[in-house]
mmCIF file of C-alpha atoms and ligand atoms in Angstrom:
data_model
loop_
_atom_site.group_PDB
_atom_site.id
_atom_site.type_symbol
_atom_site.label_atom_id
_atom_site.label_comp_id
_atom_site.label_asym_id
_atom_site.label_seq_id
_atom_site.Cartn_x
_atom_site.Cartn_y
_atom_site.Cartn_z
ATOM 1 C CA UNK A 20 97.705 79.597 66.390
ATOM 2 C CA UNK A 21 100.076 76.861 65.251
ATOM 3 C CA UNK A 22 98.451 73.478 64.574
ATOM 4 C CA UNK A 23 100.978 71.518 66.629
ATOM 5 C CA UNK A 24 99.561 73.033 69.800
ATOM 6 C CA UNK A 25 95.918 72.137 69.183
ATOM 7 C CA UNK A 26 96.213 68.506 70.183
ATOM 8 C CA UNK A 27 97.815 69.445 73.441
ATOM 9 C CA UNK A 28 95.211 72.115 74.158
ATOM 10 C CA UNK A 29 92.344 69.733 73.428
ATOM 11 C CA UNK A 30 93.785 67.178 75.851
ATOM 12 C CA UNK A 31 94.101 69.772 78.603
ATOM 13 C CA UNK A 32 90.634 71.084 78.031
ATOM 14 C CA UNK A 33 89.110 67.647 78.274
ATOM 15 C CA UNK A 34 90.913 67.120 81.562
ATOM 16 C CA UNK A 35 89.644 70.478 82.825
ATOM 17 C CA UNK A 36 86.077 69.596 81.827
ATOM 18 C CA UNK A 37 86.305 66.295 83.686
ATOM 19 C CA UNK A 38 87.569 68.116 86.726
ATOM 20 C CA UNK A 39 84.619 70.488 86.526
ATOM 21 C CA UNK A 40 82.140 67.677 86.272
ATOM 22 C CA UNK A 41 83.720 65.906 89.236
ATOM 23 C CA UNK A 42 83.479 69.064 91.312
ATOM 24 C CA UNK A 43 79.842 69.549 90.286
ATOM 25 C CA UNK A 44 80.816 72.924 88.953
ATOM 26 C CA UNK A 45 79.158 72.409 85.613
ATOM 27 C CA UNK A 46 75.829 72.244 87.394
ATOM 28 C CA UNK A 47 76.113 75.422 89.422
ATOM 29 C CA UNK A 48 78.455 77.430 87.218
ATOM 30 C CA UNK A 49 78.967 80.957 88.449
ATOM 31 C CA UNK A 50 75.360 82.066 88.190
ATOM 32 C CA UNK A 51 74.962 82.264 91.943
ATOM 33 C CA UNK A 52 77.857 84.626 92.280
ATOM 34 C CA UNK A 53 76.365 87.028 89.758
ATOM 35 C CA UNK A 54 74.454 90.064 90.960
ATOM 36 C CA UNK A 55 70.718 89.719 91.293
ATOM 37 C CA UNK A 56 70.315 92.303 88.559
ATOM 38 C CA UNK A 57 72.579 90.915 85.949
ATOM 39 C CA UNK A 58 72.977 94.096 83.934
ATOM 40 C CA UNK A 59 75.087 96.772 85.661
ATOM 41 C CA UNK A 60 73.645 100.313 85.664
ATOM 42 C CA UNK A 61 73.789 102.088 82.305
ATOM 43 C CA UNK A 62 74.570 98.938 80.316
ATOM 44 C CA UNK A 63 72.633 97.209 77.536
ATOM 45 C CA UNK A 64 72.962 93.579 76.486
ATOM 46 C CA UNK A 65 74.412 92.725 73.070
ATOM 47 C CA UNK A 66 74.524 89.305 71.439
ATOM 48 C CA UNK A 67 77.492 89.939 69.181
ATOM 49 C CA UNK A 68 81.022 90.596 70.430
ATOM 50 C CA UNK A 69 82.211 94.055 69.406
ATOM 51 C CA UNK A 70 85.885 94.619 68.702
ATOM 52 C CA UNK A 71 87.428 97.595 70.513
ATOM 53 C CA UNK A 72 91.044 98.613 70.647
ATOM 54 C CA UNK A 73 93.386 101.490 69.906
ATOM 55 C CA UNK A 74 93.511 100.422 66.274
ATOM 56 C CA UNK A 75 96.688 98.381 65.905
ATOM 57 C CA UNK A 76 96.225 94.600 65.530
ATOM 58 C CA UNK A 77 99.570 92.972 66.354
ATOM 59 C CA UNK A 78 100.259 89.578 64.777
ATOM 60 C CA UNK A 79 101.606 87.271 67.450
ATOM 61 C CA UNK A 80 101.962 83.645 66.487
ATOM 62 C CA UNK A 81 101.882 80.903 69.058
ATOM 63 C CA UNK A 82 105.509 80.198 68.133
ATOM 64 C CA UNK A 83 106.616 83.806 68.703
ATOM 65 C CA UNK A 84 104.511 84.223 71.850
ATOM 66 C CA UNK A 85 106.443 85.065 75.038
ATOM 67 C CA UNK A 86 104.942 86.194 78.308
ATOM 68 C CA UNK A 87 107.149 88.036 80.787
ATOM 69 C CA UNK A 88 106.081 88.067 84.415
ATOM 70 C CA UNK A 89 108.305 90.276 86.488
ATOM 71 C CA UNK A 90 108.523 93.045 89.116
ATOM 72 C CA UNK A 91 107.911 92.304 92.804
ATOM 73 C CA UNK A 92 107.968 88.532 92.520
ATOM 74 C CA UNK A 93 110.255 85.839 93.929
ATOM 75 C CA UNK A 94 110.507 83.979 90.604
ATOM 76 C CA UNK A 95 110.407 86.292 87.573
ATOM 77 C CA UNK A 96 109.775 84.199 84.511
ATOM 78 C CA UNK A 97 109.377 84.273 80.737
ATOM 79 C CA UNK A 98 107.025 81.649 79.339
ATOM 80 C CA UNK A 99 106.568 80.520 75.756
ATOM 81 C CA UNK A 100 103.201 79.281 74.599
ATOM 82 C CA UNK A 101 103.968 75.662 75.288
ATOM 83 C CA UNK A 102 105.163 76.395 78.843
ATOM 84 C CA UNK A 103 102.027 78.449 79.410
ATOM 85 C CA UNK A 104 99.925 75.385 78.342
ATOM 86 C CA UNK A 105 101.848 73.269 80.774
ATOM 87 C CA UNK A 106 100.299 75.196 83.619
ATOM 88 C CA UNK A 107 96.972 73.848 85.028
ATOM 89 C CA UNK A 108 94.094 74.330 82.595
ATOM 90 C CA UNK A 109 91.297 76.600 83.808
ATOM 91 C CA UNK A 110 87.773 77.181 82.564
ATOM 92 C CA UNK A 111 85.297 79.770 83.664
ATOM 93 C CA UNK A 112 82.315 81.644 82.319
ATOM 94 C CA UNK A 113 81.643 85.293 82.830
ATOM 95 C CA UNK A 114 79.862 88.382 81.499
ATOM 96 C CA UNK A 115 81.704 91.170 79.711
ATOM 97 C CA UNK A 116 80.901 94.777 80.597
ATOM 98 C CA UNK A 117 82.418 97.404 78.325
ATOM 99 C CA UNK A 118 82.501 101.037 79.414
ATOM 100 C CA UNK A 119 80.985 101.999 76.017
ATOM 101 C CA UNK A 120 77.781 100.486 77.538
ATOM 102 C CA UNK A 121 77.558 97.054 75.973
ATOM 103 C CA UNK A 122 77.498 93.876 78.054
ATOM 104 C CA UNK A 123 77.800 90.351 76.697
ATOM 105 C CA UNK A 124 76.565 87.461 78.859
ATOM 106 C CA UNK A 125 77.896 83.938 79.224
ATOM 107 C CA UNK A 126 81.346 83.950 77.739
ATOM 108 C CA UNK A 127 83.063 80.614 78.219
ATOM 109 C CA UNK A 128 86.799 81.071 78.662
ATOM 110 C CA UNK A 129 89.613 78.621 78.774
ATOM 111 C CA UNK A 130 93.218 79.353 79.762
ATOM 112 C CA UNK A 131 95.403 79.731 82.810
ATOM 113 C CA UNK A 132 94.063 81.219 86.027
ATOM 114 C CA UNK A 133 95.716 84.278 87.528
ATOM 115 C CA UNK A 134 96.005 82.305 90.774
ATOM 116 C CA UNK A 135 98.102 79.571 89.192
ATOM 117 C CA UNK A 136 100.375 82.213 87.602
ATOM 118 C CA UNK A 137 100.791 83.770 91.028
ATOM 119 C CA UNK A 138 101.627 80.392 92.511
ATOM 120 C CA UNK A 139 104.407 80.118 89.927
ATOM 121 C CA UNK A 140 106.000 83.553 90.300
ATOM 122 C CA UNK A 141 105.171 84.154 93.967
ATOM 123 C CA UNK A 142 104.362 87.832 94.370
ATOM 124 C CA UNK A 143 106.193 89.449 97.287
ATOM 125 C CA UNK A 144 104.285 90.845 100.260
ATOM 126 C CA UNK A 145 104.792 94.424 99.148
ATOM 127 C CA UNK A 146 103.369 93.929 95.633
ATOM 128 C CA UNK A 147 100.112 95.928 95.531
ATOM 129 C CA UNK A 148 99.434 96.537 91.840
ATOM 130 C CA UNK A 149 99.590 94.541 88.601
ATOM 131 C CA UNK A 150 100.536 96.346 85.417
ATOM 132 C CA UNK A 151 99.893 94.896 81.953
ATOM 133 C CA UNK A 152 101.713 95.665 78.718
ATOM 134 C CA UNK A 153 100.440 94.464 75.359
ATOM 135 C CA UNK A 154 102.019 94.024 71.908
ATOM 136 C CA UNK A 155 100.140 97.070 70.499
ATOM 137 C CA UNK A 156 101.689 99.296 73.191
ATOM 138 C CA UNK A 157 98.462 99.282 75.233
ATOM 139 C CA UNK A 158 98.844 99.300 79.032
ATOM 140 C CA UNK A 159 96.470 98.966 81.925
ATOM 141 C CA UNK A 160 96.646 98.592 85.680
ATOM 142 C CA UNK A 161 94.701 96.892 88.517
ATOM 143 C CA UNK A 162 95.134 96.398 92.220
ATOM 144 C CA UNK A 163 96.704 93.034 93.048
ATOM 145 C CA UNK A 164 93.505 91.708 94.689
ATOM 146 C CA UNK A 165 91.551 92.528 91.514
ATOM 147 C CA UNK A 166 93.963 90.343 89.545
ATOM 148 C CA UNK A 167 94.213 87.540 92.102
ATOM 149 C CA UNK A 168 90.469 86.837 91.945
ATOM 150 C CA UNK A 169 89.143 83.356 91.247
ATOM 151 C CA UNK A 170 87.520 84.340 87.924
ATOM 152 C CA UNK A 171 90.566 86.046 86.381
ATOM 153 C CA UNK A 172 92.512 84.304 83.657
ATOM 154 C CA UNK A 173 94.830 84.503 80.707
ATOM 155 C CA UNK A 174 92.528 83.179 78.072
ATOM 156 C CA UNK A 175 93.515 81.351 74.905
ATOM 157 C CA UNK A 176 90.075 79.976 74.028
ATOM 158 C CA UNK A 177 86.606 81.477 73.914
ATOM 159 C CA UNK A 178 83.565 79.222 73.277
ATOM 160 C CA UNK A 179 85.913 76.304 72.559
ATOM 161 C CA UNK A 180 87.782 78.054 69.767
ATOM 162 C CA UNK A 181 91.144 79.860 69.899
ATOM 163 C CA UNK A 182 90.637 83.579 70.607
ATOM 164 C CA UNK A 183 90.847 85.361 67.283
ATOM 165 C CA UNK A 184 93.524 87.892 66.546
ATOM 166 C CA UNK A 185 91.066 90.826 66.667
ATOM 167 C CA UNK A 186 89.958 89.781 70.183
ATOM 168 C CA UNK A 187 93.520 89.529 71.455
ATOM 169 C CA UNK A 188 94.772 86.068 70.508
ATOM 170 C CA UNK A 189 96.812 84.075 71.094
ATOM 171 C CA UNK A 190 96.487 85.134 74.739
ATOM 172 C CA UNK A 191 94.526 87.950 76.418
ATOM 173 C CA UNK A 192 93.717 88.823 79.961
ATOM 174 C CA UNK A 193 90.106 88.554 81.232
ATOM 175 C CA UNK A 194 89.132 90.342 84.479
ATOM 176 C CA UNK A 195 85.365 89.897 84.486
ATOM 177 C CA UNK A 196 84.481 92.046 87.507
ATOM 178 C CA UNK A 197 85.928 95.198 85.899
ATOM 179 C CA UNK A 198 85.063 97.149 82.803
ATOM 180 C CA UNK A 199 86.648 95.414 79.826
ATOM 181 C CA UNK A 200 89.335 98.005 79.147
ATOM 182 C CA UNK A 201 91.207 96.423 82.120
ATOM 183 C CA UNK A 202 91.456 93.176 80.186
ATOM 184 C CA UNK A 203 94.544 93.493 77.961
ATOM 185 C CA UNK A 204 94.473 91.820 74.615
ATOM 186 C CA UNK A 205 97.760 90.443 73.121
ATOM 187 C CA UNK A 206 99.327 90.483 76.600
ATOM 188 C CA UNK A 207 103.133 90.575 76.566
ATOM 189 C CA UNK A 208 104.162 91.451 80.093
ATOM 190 C CA UNK A 209 102.616 91.281 83.544
ATOM 191 C CA UNK A 210 104.435 93.300 86.181
ATOM 192 C CA UNK A 211 103.772 93.115 89.895
ATOM 193 C CA UNK A 212 104.529 96.489 91.447
ATOM 194 C CA UNK A 213 104.711 98.329 94.798
ATOM 195 C CA UNK A 214 103.378 101.409 93.087
ATOM 196 C CA UNK A 215 100.457 102.045 90.761
ATOM 197 C CA UNK A 216 100.921 103.172 87.205
ATOM 198 C CA UNK A 217 97.787 104.309 85.356
ATOM 199 C CA UNK A 218 97.604 102.802 81.870
ATOM 200 C CA UNK A 219 96.582 103.988 78.439
ATOM 201 C CA UNK A 220 92.930 104.804 79.214
ATOM 202 C CA UNK A 221 93.503 105.596 82.873
ATOM 203 C CA UNK A 222 95.723 108.557 81.976
ATOM 204 C CA UNK A 223 93.061 109.643 79.489
ATOM 205 C CA UNK A 224 90.337 110.105 82.054
ATOM 206 C CA UNK A 225 89.017 106.591 82.595
ATOM 207 C CA UNK A 226 88.446 105.638 86.191
ATOM 208 C CA UNK A 227 91.374 103.898 87.898
ATOM 209 C CA UNK A 228 89.193 101.273 89.599
ATOM 210 C CA UNK A 229 86.637 100.428 86.858
ATOM 211 C CA UNK A 230 83.861 98.708 88.846
ATOM 212 C CA UNK A 231 80.785 98.457 86.557
ATOM 213 C CA UNK A 232 78.394 98.049 89.534
ATOM 214 C CA UNK A 233 79.191 101.435 90.850
ATOM 215 C CA UNK A 234 79.723 102.918 87.385
ATOM 216 C CA UNK A 235 83.347 103.846 87.820
ATOM 217 C CA UNK A 236 83.565 104.853 84.145
ATOM 218 C CA UNK A 237 85.458 108.154 84.201
ATOM 219 C CA UNK A 238 87.341 109.908 86.986
ATOM 220 C CA UNK A 239 85.814 113.129 88.212
HETATM 221 N N1 LIG B 7 96.120 95.361 73.915
HETATM 222 C C1 LIG B 7 94.936 95.970 74.036
HETATM 223 N N2 LIG B 7 94.052 95.495 74.880
HETATM 224 C C2 LIG B 7 92.834 96.083 75.008
HETATM 225 C C3 LIG B 7 92.516 97.243 74.269
HETATM 226 C C4 LIG B 7 93.477 97.719 73.347
HETATM 227 O O1 LIG B 7 93.308 98.741 72.677
HETATM 228 N N3 LIG B 7 94.684 97.078 73.238
HETATM 229 N N4 LIG B 7 91.257 97.821 74.425
HETATM 230 C C5 LIG B 7 90.527 97.562 75.685
HETATM 231 C C6 LIG B 7 89.130 97.927 75.563
HETATM 232 S S1 LIG B 7 88.750 99.563 75.733
HETATM 233 C C7 LIG B 7 88.127 96.976 75.478
HETATM 234 S S2 LIG B 7 86.504 97.408 75.629
HETATM 235 C C8 LIG B 7 88.430 95.558 75.264
HETATM 236 C C9 LIG B 7 87.759 95.092 74.013
HETATM 237 O O2 LIG B 7 88.018 93.741 73.786
HETATM 238 P P1 LIG B 7 87.339 93.060 72.503
HETATM 239 O O3 LIG B 7 87.822 93.816 71.287
HETATM 240 O O4 LIG B 7 87.771 91.653 72.533
HETATM 241 O O5 LIG B 7 85.852 93.248 72.670
HETATM 242 O O6 LIG B 7 89.853 95.318 75.148
HETATM 243 C C10 LIG B 7 90.613 96.070 76.018
HETATM 244 N N5 LIG B 7 91.966 95.590 75.904
HETATM 245 MO MO1 LIG B 8 86.319 99.546 76.151
#
């Protein structure tokens, strides 16, 4: 990540933290909204953060970064990194559940919420799916309501540091309520669509819906 962005990010993060404190959200966090049994069936907790991907690590600098948001939207847009940072800052914490059975608790994310992106591009009424394309060629798909959830974001920071290249920096998607393969690293394009399009793992037998609480790991 280029140094000239760090001052700007810091400023935005401080503002976001203040907003949280004002709302009392730092006190309650999201713990109440978590399931009573924190670990979904068949998962085990890990303390490290494993790296999983299809084996290509693209090098995307903050300067080269462009995010295309297109498809069934009123205002298709291409954002560079600075324009992305101009959108409202968003912080949230969530657990990661990977289909390979590891879960990692309490990840603090900072970035742009899916809801503020939607506010910007205005999905049309007939948009029902959201399709992600990444710089390594990876693709994945979710239903629009799974994307437009209050805990979904495009993250550029994890635990107050820029997301590393191996974890999908400069910008990755985080969709906490679904198995982690639905969270595209190195996201390049977000397409709102009338029709579904199974992604890289979905066409290779992974479940299309990916809910860890009902163990939607693989399709029958
Ligand atoms: N672009 C891209 N995103 C991806 C993948 C990938 O191969 N390429 N793998 C997915 C899978 S299967 C998982 S479990 C998580 C892993 O993210 P992590 O390496 O940060 O733990 O990224 C998901 N997003
Ligand atoms: Mo995964």
